Coordinates of C-alpha atoms and ligand atoms in Angstrom, one line a residue:
X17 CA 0.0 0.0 0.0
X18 CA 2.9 2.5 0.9
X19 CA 6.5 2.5 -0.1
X20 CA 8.8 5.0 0.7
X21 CA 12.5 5.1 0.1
X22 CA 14.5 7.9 0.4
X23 CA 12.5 10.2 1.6
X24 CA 13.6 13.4 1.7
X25 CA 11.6 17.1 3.0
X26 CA 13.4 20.3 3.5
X27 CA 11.5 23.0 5.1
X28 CA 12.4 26.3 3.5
X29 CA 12.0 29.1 6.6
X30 CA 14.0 32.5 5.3
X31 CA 17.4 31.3 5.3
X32 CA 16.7 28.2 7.2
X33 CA 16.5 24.7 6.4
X34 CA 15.2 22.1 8.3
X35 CA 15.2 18.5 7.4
X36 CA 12.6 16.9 8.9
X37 CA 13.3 13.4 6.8
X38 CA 16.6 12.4 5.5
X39 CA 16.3 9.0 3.9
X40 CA 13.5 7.5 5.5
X41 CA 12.5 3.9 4.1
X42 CA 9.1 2.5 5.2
X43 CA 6.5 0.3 3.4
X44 CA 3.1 -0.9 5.0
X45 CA 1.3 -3.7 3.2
X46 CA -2.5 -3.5 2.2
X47 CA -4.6 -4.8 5.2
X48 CA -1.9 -3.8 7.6
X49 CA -2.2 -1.8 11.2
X50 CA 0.4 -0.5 12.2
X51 CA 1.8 2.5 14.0
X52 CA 4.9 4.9 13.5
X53 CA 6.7 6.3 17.3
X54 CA 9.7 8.6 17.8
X55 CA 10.5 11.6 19.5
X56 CA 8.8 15.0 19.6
X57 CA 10.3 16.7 16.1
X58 CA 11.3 13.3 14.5
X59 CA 9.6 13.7 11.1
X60 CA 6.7 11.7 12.4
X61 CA 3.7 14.4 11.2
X62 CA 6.1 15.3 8.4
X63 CA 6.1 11.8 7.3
X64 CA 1.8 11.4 7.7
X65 CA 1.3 14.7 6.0
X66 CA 3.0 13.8 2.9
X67 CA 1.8 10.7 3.0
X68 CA -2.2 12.3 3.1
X69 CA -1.0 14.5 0.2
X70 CA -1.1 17.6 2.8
X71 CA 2.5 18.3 1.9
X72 CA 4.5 17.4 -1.1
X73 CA 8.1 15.4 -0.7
X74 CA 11.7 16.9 -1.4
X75 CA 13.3 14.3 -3.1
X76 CA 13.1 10.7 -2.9
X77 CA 10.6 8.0 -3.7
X78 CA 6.8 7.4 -2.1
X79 CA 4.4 5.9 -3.4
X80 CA 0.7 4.9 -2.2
X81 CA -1.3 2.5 -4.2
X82 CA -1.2 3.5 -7.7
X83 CA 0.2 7.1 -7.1
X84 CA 3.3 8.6 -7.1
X85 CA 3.5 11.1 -4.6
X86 CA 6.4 12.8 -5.8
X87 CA 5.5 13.3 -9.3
X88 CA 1.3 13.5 -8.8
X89 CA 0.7 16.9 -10.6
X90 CA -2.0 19.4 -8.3
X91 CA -5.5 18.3 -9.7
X92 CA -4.2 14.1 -9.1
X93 CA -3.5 15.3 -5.9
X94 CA -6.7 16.6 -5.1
X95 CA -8.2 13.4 -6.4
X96 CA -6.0 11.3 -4.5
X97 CA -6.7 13.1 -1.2
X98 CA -10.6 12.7 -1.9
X99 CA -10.6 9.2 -3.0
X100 CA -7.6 7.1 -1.1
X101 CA -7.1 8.6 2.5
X102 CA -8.6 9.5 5.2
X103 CA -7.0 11.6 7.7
X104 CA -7.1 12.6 11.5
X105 CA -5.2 15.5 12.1
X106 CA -2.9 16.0 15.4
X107 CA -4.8 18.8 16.3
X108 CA -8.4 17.6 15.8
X109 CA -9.9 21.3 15.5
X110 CA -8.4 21.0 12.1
X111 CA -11.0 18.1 11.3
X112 CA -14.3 19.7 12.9
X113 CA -16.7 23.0 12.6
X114 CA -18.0 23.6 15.9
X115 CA -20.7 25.2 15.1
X116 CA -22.5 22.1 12.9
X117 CA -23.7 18.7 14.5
X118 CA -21.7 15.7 15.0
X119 CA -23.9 14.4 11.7
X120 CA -23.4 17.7 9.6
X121 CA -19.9 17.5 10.3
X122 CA -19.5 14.0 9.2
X123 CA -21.4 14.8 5.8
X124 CA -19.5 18.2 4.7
X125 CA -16.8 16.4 3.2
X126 CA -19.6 13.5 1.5
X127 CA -20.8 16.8 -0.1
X128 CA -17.5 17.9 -1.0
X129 CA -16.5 14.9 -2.6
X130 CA -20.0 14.5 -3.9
X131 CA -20.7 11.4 -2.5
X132 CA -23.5 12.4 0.1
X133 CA -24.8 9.5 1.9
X134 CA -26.9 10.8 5.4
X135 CA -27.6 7.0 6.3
X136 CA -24.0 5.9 5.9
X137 CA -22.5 9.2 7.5
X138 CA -25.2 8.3 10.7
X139 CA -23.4 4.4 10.5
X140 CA -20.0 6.0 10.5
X141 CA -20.9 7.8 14.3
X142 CA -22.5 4.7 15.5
X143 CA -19.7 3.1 15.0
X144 CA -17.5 5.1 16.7
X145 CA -20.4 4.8 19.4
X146 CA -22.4 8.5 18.9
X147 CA -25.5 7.3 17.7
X148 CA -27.3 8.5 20.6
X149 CA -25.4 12.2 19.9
X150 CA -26.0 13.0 16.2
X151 CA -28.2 16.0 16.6
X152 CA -24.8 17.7 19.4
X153 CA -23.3 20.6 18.4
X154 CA -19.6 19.9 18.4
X155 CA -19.2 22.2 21.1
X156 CA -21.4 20.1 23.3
X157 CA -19.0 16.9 23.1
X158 CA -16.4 16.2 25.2
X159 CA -12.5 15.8 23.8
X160 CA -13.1 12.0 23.2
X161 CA -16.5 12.1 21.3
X162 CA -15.2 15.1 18.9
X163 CA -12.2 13.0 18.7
X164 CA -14.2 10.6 17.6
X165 CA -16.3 12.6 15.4
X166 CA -12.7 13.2 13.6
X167 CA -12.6 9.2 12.9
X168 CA -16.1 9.6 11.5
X169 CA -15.2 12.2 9.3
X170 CA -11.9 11.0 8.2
X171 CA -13.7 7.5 6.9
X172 CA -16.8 9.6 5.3
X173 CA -15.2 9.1 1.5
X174 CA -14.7 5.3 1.8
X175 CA -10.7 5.6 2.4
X176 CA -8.6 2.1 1.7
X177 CA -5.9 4.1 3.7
X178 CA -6.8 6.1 6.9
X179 CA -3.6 8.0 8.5
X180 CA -4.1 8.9 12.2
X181 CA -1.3 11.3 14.0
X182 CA -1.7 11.0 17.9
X183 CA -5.0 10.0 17.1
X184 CA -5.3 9.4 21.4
X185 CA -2.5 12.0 22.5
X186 CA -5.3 14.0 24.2
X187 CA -7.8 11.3 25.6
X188 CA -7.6 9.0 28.8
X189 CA -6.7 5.8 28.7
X190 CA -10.3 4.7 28.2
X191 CA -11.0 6.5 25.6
X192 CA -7.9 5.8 23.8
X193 CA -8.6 1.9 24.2
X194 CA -11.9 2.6 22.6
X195 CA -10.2 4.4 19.6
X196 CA -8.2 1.6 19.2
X197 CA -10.7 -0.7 19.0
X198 CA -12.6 1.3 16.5
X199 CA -9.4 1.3 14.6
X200 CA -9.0 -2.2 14.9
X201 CA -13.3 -3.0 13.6
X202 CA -12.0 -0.6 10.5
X203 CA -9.1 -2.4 9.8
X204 CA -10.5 -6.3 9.9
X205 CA -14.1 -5.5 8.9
X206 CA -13.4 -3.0 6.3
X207 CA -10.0 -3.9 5.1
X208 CA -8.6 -0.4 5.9
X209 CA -5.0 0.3 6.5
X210 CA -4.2 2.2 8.8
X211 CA -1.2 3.9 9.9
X212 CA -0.9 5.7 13.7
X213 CA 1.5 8.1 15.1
X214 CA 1.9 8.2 18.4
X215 CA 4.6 8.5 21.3
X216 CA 2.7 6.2 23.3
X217 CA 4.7 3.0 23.2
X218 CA 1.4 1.2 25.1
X219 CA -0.5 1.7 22.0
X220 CA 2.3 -1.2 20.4
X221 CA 0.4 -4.4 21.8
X222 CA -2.4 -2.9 19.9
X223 CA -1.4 -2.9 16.1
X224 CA 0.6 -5.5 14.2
X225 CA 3.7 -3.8 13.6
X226 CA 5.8 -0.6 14.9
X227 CA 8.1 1.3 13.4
X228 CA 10.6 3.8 15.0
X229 CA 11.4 7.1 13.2
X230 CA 15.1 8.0 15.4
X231 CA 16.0 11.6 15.2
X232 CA 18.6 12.0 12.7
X233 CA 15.9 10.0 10.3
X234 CA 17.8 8.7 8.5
X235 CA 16.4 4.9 9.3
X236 CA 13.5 3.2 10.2
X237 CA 14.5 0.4 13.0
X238 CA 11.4 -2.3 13.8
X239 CA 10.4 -2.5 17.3
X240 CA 7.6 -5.3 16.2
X241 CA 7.6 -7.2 13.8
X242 CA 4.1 -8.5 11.9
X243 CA 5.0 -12.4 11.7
X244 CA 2.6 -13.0 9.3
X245 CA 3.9 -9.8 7.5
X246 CA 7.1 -11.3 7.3
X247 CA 6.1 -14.4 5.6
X248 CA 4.1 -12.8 2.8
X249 CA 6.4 -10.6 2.2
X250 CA 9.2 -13.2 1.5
X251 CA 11.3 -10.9 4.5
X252 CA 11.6 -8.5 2.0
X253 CA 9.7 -6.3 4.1
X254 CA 12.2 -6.2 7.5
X255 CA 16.1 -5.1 7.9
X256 CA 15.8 -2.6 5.4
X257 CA 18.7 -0.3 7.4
X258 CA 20.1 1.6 4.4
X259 CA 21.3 4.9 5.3
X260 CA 20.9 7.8 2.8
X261 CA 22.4 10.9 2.6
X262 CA 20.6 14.0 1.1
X263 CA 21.5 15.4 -2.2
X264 CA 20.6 19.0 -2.7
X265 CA 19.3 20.7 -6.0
X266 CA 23.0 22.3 -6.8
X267 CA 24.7 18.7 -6.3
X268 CA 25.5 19.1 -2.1
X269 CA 25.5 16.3 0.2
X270 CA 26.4 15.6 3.5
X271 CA 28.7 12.5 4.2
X272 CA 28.4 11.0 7.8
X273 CA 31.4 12.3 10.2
X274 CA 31.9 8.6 11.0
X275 CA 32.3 7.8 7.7
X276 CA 35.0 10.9 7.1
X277 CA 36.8 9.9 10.2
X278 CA 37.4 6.6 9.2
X279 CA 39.3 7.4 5.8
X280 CA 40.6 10.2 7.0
X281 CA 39.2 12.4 4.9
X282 CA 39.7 15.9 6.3
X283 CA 38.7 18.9 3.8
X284 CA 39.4 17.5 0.6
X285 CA 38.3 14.1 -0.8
X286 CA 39.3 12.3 -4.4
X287 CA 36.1 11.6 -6.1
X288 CA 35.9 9.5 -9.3
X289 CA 32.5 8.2 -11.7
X290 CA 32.9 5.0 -13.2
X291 CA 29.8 5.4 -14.9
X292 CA 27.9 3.6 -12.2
X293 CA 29.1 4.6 -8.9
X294 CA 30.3 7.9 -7.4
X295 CA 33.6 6.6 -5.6
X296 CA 34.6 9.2 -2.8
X297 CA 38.1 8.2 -1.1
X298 CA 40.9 10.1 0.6
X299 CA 43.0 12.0 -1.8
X300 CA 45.9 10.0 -3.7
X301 CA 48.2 12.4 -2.7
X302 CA 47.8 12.0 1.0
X303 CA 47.5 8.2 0.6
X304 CA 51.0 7.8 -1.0
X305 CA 52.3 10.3 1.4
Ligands
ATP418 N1 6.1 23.9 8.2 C1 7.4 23.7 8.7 N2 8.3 24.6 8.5 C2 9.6 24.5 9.0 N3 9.9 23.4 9.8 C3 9.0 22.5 10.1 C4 7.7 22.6 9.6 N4 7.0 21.5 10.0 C5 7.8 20.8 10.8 N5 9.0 21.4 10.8 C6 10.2 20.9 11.5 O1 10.5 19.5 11.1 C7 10.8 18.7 12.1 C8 9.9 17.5 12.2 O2 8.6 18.0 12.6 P1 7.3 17.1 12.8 O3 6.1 17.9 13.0 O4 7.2 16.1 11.6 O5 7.7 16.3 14.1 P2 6.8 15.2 14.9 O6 7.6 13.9 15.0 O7 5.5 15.1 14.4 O8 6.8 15.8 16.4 P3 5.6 15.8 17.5 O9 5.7 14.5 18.2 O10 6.0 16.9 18.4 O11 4.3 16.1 16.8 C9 10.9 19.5 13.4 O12 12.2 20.0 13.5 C10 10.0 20.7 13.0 O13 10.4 21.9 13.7
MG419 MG1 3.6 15.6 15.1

């Protein structure tokens, strides 16, 4: 369902640039639950938002299904954000109007996509157990319902991929047992994958597989494994610890120190093309010396 490798986004502030993801592999098979942890700042949200279409990458390869996220032009985009995912944002106020009803709110976006559907947009809350609140102003639910209102909403166009990003960070542990459950209906009943950010490592013995995003991103590392996973995927799927470096647009890139240290490479560095590799070495000059 997803394959990323080489993932690369820059963010462009002024004269700053922040790398959120340098190099980041991942791929989640269809049908799979699974959830992505790391540290406050670790490219998690980057990762999802590019991943919903909300952002587009720097450089590298991602791919969802049938698209290619790096080279989707504007209006695919669009259509890929309407048709394939669903999405729960971190800050849920970015999912709901407060103003409209638990059920309006879940059938703006049918109307958007023009797919209005009242009696599945009332199947979507029961659900996610508001059946008996349809008719509540957003206002009047408490953090968990409107969190789950968000679910609702995020599944209102039929997604085969749903992305959630600290879907529970704001609920109590009862709450965020239920989400998970709800996730969990989704993913066996519907077939939905479904990809969680979190920091809560607790939420691990709930999904089938987690992946750690460390903060130099430049690898995922598996923290569980999918057994099943691993045999349909002929353990293509696991080890993948490739480190990339990233390439700018005038030709830059940054070599590890470690790396540097080991040749001795210190300020100047022999390169050579063989017309398939790049060979960087220490310079003849200082090797004969
Ligand atoms: N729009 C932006 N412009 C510039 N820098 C950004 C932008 N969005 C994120 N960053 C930076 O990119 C890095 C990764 O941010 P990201 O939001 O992906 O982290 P995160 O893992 O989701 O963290 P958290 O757990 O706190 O939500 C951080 O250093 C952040 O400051
Ligand atoms: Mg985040």
């Amino acid at each position: 369902m997803i394959h990323c490798e080489g993932l690369v986004k820059i963010y462009k502030t002024d004269d700053i640039e922040v790398v959120a993801l340098q190099g980041l592999n991942i791929s989640v098979a269809k049908g799979e639950m699974m959830a992505i942890i790391g540290n406050s700042g670790s490219g998690k949200s980057t990762l999802l938002n590019i991943l919903g279409g909300l952002d587009r990458p720097s450089a590298g390869q991602v791919r969802v299904g049938e698209w290619n996220l790096l080279k989707v032009t504007d209006d695919e985009l669009v259509q890929y954000k309407r048709k394939t995912v669903g999405f729960i944002w971190q800050n849920n106020a970015r999912n709901l109007v407060p103003y409209l009803t638990a059920l309006e709110n879940v059938e703006m976006p049918m109307m958007l996509s023009g797919k209005y559907d009242r009696a599945y947009a009332k199947q979507l809350l029961e659900w996610v157990g508001l059946g008996h609140r349809l008719g509540n102003r957003l206002q009047q639910l408490s953090g968990g319902e409107q969190q789950r209102v968000a679910i609702a909403i995020s599944l209102a166009n039929r997604p085969e991929l749903l992305l959630a990003d600290e879907p529970t960070g704001s609920v109590d542990t009862k709450t965020s047992d239920m989400i998970m459950d709800i996730f969990r209906r989704l993913n066996k009943e519907l077939g939905v994958t479904i990809v969680i950010v979190t920091h809560d490592l607790a939420l691990a013995s709930k999904v089938d597989r987690v992946v750690a995003i460390r903060d130099g991103m430049t690898s995922t590392e598996f923290i569980k494994r999918n057994p099943n996973l691993d045999e349909a995927g002929g353990g293509k799927i696991h080890d993948v610890h490739e480190e990339y470096v990233v390439l700018d647009k005038v030709g830059r890139l940054q070599i590890p120190k470690a790396y540097l240290q080991s040749l001795g490479i210190d300020g100047k560095a022999s390169m050579e093309f063989d017309g398939e590799k790049i060979i960087i070495r220490t310079p003849k000059s200082l090797e004969e010396a």
